PDB file of C-alpha atoms in Angstrom:
ATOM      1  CA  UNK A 221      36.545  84.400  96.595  1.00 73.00           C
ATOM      2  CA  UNK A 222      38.919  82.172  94.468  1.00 80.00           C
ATOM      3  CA  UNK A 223      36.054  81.915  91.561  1.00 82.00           C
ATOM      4  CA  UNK A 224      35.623  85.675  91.773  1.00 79.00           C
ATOM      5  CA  UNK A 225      39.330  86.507  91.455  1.00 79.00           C
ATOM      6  CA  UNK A 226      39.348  83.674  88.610  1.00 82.00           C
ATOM      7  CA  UNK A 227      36.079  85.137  87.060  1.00 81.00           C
ATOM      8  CA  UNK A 228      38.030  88.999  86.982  1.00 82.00           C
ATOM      9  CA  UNK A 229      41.370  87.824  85.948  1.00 83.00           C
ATOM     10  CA  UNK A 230      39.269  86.009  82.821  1.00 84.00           C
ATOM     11  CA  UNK A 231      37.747  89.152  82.038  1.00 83.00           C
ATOM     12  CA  UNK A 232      41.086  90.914  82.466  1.00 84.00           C
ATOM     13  CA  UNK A 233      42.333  88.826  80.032  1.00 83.00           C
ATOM     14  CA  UNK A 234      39.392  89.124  77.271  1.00 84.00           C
ATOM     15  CA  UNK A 235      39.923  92.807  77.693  1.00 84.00           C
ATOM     16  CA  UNK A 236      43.624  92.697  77.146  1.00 84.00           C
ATOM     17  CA  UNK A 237      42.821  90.206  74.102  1.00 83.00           C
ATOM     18  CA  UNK A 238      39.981  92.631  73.076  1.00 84.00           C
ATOM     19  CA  UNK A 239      43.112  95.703  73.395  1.00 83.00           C
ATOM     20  CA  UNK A 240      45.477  93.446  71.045  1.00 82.00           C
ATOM     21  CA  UNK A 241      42.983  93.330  68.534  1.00 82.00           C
ATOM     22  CA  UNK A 242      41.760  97.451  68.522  1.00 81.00           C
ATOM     23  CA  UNK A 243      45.652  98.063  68.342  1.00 80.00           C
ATOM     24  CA  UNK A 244      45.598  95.540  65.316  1.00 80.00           C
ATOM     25  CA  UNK A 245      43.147  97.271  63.720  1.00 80.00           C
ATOM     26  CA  UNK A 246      44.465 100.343  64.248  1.00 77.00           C
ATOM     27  CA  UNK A 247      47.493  99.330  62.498  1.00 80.00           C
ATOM     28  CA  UNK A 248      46.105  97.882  59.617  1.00 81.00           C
ATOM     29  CA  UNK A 249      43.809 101.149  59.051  1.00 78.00           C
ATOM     30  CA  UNK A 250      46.238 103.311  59.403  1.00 79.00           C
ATOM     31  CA  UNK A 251      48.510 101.170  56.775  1.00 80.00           C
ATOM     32  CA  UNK A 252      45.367 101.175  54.578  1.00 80.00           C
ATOM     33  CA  UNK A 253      45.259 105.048  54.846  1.00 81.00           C
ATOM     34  CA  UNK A 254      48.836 105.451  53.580  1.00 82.00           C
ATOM     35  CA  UNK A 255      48.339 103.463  51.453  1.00 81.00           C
ATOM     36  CA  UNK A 256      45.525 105.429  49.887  1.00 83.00           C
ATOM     37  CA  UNK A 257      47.045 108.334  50.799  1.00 83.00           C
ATOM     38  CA  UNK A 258      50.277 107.542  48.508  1.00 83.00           C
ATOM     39  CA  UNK A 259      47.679 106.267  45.816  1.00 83.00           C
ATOM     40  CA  UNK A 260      45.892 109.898  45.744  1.00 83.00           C
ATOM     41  CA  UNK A 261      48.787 111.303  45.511  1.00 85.00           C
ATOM     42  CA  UNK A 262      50.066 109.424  42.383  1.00 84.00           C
ATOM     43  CA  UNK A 263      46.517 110.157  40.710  1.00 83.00           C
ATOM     44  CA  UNK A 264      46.943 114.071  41.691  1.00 82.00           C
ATOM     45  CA  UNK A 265      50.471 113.871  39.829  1.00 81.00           C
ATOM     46  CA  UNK A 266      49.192 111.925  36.679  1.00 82.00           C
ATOM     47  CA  UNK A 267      46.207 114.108  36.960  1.00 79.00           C
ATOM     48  CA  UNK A 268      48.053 117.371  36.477  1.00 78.00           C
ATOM     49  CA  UNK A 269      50.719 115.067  33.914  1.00 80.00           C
ATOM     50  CA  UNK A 270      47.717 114.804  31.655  1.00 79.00           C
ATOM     51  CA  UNK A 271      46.734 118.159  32.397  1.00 79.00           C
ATOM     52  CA  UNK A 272      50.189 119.440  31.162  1.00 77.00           C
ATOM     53  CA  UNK A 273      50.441 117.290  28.468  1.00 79.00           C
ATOM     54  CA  UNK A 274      46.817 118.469  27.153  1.00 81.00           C
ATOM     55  CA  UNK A 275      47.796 122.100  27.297  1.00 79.00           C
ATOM     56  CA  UNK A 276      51.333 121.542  25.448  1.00 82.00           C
ATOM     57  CA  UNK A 277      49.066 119.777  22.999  1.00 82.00           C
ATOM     58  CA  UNK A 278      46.617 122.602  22.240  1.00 85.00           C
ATOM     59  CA  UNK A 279      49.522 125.097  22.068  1.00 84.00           C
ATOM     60  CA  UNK A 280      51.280 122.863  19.848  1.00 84.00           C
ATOM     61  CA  UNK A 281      48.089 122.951  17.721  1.00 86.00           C
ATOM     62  CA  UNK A 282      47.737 126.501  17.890  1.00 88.00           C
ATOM     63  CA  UNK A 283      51.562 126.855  16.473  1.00 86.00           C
ATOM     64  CA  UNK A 284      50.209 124.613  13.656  1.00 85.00           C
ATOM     65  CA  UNK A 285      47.834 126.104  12.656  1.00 88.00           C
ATOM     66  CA  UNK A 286      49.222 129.784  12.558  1.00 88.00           C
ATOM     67  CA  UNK A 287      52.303 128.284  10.957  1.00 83.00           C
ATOM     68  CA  UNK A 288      49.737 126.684   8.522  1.00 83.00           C
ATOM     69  CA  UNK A 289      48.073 130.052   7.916  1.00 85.00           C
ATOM     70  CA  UNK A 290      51.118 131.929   7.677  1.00 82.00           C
ATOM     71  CA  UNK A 291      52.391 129.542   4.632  1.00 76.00           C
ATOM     72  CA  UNK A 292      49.245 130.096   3.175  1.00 80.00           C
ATOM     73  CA  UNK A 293      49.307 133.729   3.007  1.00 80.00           C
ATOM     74  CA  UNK A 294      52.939 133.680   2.128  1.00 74.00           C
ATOM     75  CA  UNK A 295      51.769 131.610  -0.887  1.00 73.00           C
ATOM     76  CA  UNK A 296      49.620 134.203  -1.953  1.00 73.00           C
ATOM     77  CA  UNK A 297      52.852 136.478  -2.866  1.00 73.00           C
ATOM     78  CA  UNK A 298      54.902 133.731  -3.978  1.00 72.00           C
ATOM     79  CA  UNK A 299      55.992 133.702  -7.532  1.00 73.00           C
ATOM     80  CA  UNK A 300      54.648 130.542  -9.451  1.00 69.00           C
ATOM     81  CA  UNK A 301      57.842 129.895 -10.583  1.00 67.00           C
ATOM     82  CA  UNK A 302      58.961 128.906  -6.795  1.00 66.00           C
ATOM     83  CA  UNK A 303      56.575 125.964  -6.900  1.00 65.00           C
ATOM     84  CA  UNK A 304      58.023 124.874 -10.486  1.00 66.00           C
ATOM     85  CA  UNK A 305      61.889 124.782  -9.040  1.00 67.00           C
ATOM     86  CA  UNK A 306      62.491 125.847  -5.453  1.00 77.00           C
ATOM     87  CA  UNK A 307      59.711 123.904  -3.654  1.00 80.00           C
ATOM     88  CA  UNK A 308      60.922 120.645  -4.887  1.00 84.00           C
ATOM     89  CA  UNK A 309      64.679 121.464  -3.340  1.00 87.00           C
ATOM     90  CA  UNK A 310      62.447 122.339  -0.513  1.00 86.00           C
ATOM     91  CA  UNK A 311      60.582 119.431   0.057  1.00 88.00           C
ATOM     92  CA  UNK A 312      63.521 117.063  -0.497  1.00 91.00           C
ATOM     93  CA  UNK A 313      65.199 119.257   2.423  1.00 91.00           C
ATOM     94  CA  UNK A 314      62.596 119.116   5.083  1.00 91.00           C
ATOM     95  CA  UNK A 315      61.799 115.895   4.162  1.00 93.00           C
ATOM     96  CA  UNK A 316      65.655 114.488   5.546  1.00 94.00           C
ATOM     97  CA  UNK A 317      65.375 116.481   8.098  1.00 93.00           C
ATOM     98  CA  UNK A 318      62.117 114.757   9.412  1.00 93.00           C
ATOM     99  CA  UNK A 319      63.575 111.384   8.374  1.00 95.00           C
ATOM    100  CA  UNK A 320      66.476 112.328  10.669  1.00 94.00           C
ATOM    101  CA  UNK A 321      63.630 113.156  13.701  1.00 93.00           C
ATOM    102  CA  UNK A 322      61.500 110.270  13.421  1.00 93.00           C
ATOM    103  CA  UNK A 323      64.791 107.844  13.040  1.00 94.00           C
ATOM    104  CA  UNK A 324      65.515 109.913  16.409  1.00 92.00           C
ATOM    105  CA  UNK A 325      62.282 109.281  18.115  1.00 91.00           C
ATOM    106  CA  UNK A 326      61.519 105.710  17.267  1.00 92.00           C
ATOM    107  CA  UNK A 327      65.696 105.236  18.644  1.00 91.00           C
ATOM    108  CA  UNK A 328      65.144 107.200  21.909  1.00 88.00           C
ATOM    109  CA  UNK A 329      61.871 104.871  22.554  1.00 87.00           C
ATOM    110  CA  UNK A 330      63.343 101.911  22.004  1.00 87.00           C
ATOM    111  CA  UNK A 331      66.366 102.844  23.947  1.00 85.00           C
ATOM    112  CA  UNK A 332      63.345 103.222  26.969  1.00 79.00           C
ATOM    113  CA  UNK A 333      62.004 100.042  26.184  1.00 71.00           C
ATOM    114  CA  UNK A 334      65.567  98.024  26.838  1.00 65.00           C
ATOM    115  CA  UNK A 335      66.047  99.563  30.209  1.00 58.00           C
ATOM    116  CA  UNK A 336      62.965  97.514  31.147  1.00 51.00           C
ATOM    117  CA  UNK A 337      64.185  94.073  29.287  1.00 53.00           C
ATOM    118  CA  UNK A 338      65.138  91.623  32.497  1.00 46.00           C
ATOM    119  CA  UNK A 339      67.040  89.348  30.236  1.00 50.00           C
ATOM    120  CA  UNK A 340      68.903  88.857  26.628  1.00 52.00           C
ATOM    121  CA  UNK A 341      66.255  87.898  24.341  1.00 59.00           C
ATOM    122  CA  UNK A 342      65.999  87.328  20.596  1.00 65.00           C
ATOM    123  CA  UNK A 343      63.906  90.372  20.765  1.00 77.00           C
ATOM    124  CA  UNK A 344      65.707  92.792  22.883  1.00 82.00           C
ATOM    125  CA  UNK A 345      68.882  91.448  20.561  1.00 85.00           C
ATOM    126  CA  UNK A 346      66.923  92.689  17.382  1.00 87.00           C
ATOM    127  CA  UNK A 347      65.813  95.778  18.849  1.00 89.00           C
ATOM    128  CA  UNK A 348      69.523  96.439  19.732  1.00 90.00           C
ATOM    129  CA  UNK A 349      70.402  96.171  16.173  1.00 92.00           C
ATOM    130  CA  UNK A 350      67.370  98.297  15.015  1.00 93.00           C
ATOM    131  CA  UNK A 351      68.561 100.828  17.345  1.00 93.00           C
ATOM    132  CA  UNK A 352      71.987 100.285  15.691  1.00 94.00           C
ATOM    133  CA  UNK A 353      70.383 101.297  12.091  1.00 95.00           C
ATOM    134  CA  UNK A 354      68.237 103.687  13.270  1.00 95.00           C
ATOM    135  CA  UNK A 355      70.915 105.799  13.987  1.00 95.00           C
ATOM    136  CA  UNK A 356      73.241 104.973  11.375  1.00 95.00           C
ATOM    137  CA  UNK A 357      69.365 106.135   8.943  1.00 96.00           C
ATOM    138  CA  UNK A 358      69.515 109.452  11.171  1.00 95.00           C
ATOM    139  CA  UNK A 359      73.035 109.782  10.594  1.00 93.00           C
ATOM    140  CA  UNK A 360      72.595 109.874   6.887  1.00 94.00           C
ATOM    141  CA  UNK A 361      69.519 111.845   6.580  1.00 94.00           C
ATOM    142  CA  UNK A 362      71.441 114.538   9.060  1.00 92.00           C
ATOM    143  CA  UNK A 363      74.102 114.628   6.576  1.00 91.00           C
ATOM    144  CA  UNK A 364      72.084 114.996   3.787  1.00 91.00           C
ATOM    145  CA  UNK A 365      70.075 118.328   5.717  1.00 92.00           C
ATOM    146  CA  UNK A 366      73.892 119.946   6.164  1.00 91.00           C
ATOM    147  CA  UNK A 367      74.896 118.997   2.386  1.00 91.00           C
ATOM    148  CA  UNK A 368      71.550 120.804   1.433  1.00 89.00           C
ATOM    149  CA  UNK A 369      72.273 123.565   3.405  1.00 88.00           C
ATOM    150  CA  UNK A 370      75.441 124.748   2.331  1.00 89.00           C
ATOM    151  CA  UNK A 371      75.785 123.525  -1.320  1.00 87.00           C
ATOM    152  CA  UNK A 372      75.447 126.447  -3.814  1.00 87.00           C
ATOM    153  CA  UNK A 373      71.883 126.907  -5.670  1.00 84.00           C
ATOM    154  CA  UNK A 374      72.254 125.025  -8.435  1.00 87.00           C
ATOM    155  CA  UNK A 375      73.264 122.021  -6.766  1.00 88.00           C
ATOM    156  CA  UNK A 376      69.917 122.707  -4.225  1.00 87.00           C
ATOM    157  CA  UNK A 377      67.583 122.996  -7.059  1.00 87.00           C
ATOM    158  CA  UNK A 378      69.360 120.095  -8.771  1.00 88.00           C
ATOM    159  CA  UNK A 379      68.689 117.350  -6.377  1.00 88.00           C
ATOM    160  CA  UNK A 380      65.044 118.553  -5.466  1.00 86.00           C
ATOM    161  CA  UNK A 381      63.564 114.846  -7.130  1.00 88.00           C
ATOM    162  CA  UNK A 382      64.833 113.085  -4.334  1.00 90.00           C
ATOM    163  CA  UNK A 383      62.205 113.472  -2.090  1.00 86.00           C
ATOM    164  CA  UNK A 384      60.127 111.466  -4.401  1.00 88.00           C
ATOM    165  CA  UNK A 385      62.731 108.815  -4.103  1.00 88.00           C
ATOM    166  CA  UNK A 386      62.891 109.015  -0.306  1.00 92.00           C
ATOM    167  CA  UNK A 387      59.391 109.329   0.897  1.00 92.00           C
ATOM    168  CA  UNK A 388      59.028 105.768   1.079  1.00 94.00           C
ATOM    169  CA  UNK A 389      61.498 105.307   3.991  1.00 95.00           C
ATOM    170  CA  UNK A 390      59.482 107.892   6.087  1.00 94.00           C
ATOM    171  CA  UNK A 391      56.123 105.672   5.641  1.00 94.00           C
ATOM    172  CA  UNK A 392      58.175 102.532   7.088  1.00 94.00           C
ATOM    173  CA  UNK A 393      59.109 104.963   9.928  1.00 95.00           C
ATOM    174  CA  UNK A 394      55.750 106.266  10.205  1.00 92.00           C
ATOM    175  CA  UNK A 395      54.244 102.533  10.528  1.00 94.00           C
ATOM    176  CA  UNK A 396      56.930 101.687  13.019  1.00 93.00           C
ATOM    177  CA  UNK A 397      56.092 105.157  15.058  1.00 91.00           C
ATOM    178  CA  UNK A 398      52.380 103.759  14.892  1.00 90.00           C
ATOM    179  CA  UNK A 399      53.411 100.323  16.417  1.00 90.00           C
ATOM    180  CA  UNK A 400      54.988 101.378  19.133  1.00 88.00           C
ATOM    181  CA  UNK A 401      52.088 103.752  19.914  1.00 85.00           C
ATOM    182  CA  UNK A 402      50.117 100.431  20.290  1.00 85.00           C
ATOM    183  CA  UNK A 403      52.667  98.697  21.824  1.00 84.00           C
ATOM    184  CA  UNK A 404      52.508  96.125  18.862  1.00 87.00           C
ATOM    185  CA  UNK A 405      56.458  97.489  17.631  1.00 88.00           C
ATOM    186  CA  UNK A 406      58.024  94.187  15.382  1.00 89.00           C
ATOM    187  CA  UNK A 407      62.197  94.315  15.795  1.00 90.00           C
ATOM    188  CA  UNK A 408      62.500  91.870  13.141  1.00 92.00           C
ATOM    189  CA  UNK A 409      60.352  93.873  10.720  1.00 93.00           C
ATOM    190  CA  UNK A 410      62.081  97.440  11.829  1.00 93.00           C
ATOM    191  CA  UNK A 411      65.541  95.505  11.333  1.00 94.00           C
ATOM    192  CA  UNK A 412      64.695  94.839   7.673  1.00 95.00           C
ATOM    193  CA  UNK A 413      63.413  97.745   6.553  1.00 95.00           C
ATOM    194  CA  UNK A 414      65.617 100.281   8.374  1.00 95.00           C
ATOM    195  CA  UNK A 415      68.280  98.217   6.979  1.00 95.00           C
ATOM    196  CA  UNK A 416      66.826  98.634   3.196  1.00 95.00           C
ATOM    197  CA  UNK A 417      66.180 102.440   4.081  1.00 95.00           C
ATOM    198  CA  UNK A 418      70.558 103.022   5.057  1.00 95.00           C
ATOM    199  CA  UNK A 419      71.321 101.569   1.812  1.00 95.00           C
ATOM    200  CA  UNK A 420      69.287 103.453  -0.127  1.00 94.00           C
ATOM    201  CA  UNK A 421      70.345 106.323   1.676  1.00 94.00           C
ATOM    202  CA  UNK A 422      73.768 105.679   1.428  1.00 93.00           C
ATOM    203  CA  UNK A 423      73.805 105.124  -1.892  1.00 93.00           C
ATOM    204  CA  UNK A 424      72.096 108.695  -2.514  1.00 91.00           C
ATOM    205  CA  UNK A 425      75.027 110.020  -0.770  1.00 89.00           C
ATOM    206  CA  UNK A 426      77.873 108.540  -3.022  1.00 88.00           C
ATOM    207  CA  UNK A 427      75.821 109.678  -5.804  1.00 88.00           C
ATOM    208  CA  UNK A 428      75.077 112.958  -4.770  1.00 86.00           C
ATOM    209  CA  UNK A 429      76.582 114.163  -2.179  1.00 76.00           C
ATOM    210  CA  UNK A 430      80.044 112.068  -2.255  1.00 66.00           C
ATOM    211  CA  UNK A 431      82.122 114.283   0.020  1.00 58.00           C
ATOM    212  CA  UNK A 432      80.255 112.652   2.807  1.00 44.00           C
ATOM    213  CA  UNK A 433      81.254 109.710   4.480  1.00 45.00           C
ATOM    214  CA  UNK A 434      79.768 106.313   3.773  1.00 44.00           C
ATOM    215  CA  UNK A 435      78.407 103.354   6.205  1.00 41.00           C
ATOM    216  CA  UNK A 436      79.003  99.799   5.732  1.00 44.00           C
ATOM    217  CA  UNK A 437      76.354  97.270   6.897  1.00 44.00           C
ATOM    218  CA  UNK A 438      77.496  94.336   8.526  1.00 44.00           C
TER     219      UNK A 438
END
């Protein structure tokens, strides 16, 4: 009778050891199920991200190209003497004020990428100071796109050559865009030419627009 009662309290025990481990795997399932569960749900939302993204990019396209065909139409019944004098004032205006937008984007991006920076580096120092001339750059070219846009006709048409003299800094800016699209962005290169692109700028605007205010570089 004592080996029986010995024999079922054994067994009692295997099934109570056998119960533990169910319950266990219960557990562990079930946290393996949330855990999917949460992972679904992040692809779902950078599913329809992507989604959103794609269908702001076609109707961004579609604005391009009907503002593209609308210029050229408009050409059409433009006098030819607008693309001897006017376009060049033109140019030279929408020209600062993308210089002003890309000195804006590559800034906000950057501004992003510091947030993430876990300690002072000789990196996230130089980006700081890119930052620094990157807005000073959009600062200028703003001021230029206001000068433009009230001075009197004469003075428009007059400073129309400067886009050829600008154009330069918005390739840098372009190359710098392109980096940080590849995650390959060089603070040390963006400090030096940013900083070449202010003075030039400035410069331009003691020239030519001297009513606005001027920068000094450290």
């Amino acid at each position: 009778f004592r080996e029986l009662v010995a024999n079922l309290q054994a067994d009692i025990q295997k099934l109570r050891d056998k119960e533990r481990e169910h319950a266990s795997e219960a557990e562990n399932l079930s946290s393996q199920s949330q855990a999917m569960m949460s992972l679904n749900m992040q692809l779902q939302a950078t599913v329809l991200k992507a989604k959103a993204k794609t269908l702001d990019l076609e109707l961004r396209k579609l604005e391009a190209l009907q503002a593209a065909k609308q210029l050229s139409i408009l050409e059409a019944y433009t006098p030819a003497t607008f693309f001897k004098s006017e376009s060049e004032a033109l140019k030279t205006l929408l020209l600062f004020e993308r210089l002003a937008f890309k000195a804006q984007l590559i800034c906000g991006q950057l501004e992003q990428d510091e947030e993430v920076e876990a300690a002072i580096s000789d990196d996230f120092v130089n980006t700081a100071e890119a930052r620094y001339l990157l807005a000073l750059l959009q600062g200028l070219a703003q001021r230029f796109v206001v000068y433009l846009s009230v001075c009197d006709d004469t003075e428009f048409m007059k400073l129309g050559f400067l886009h050829h003299d600008v154009s330069s800094i918005e390739k840098r800016l372009e190359g710098f865009i392109e980096q940080l699209r590849r995650e390959e962005f060089k603070p040390v290169e963006c400090v030096h030419a940013v900083k070449a692109g202010v003075s030039q700028l400035r410069n331009l605007v003691a020239s030519y627009a001297p009513a606005q205010n001027t920068y000094t570089l450290d």
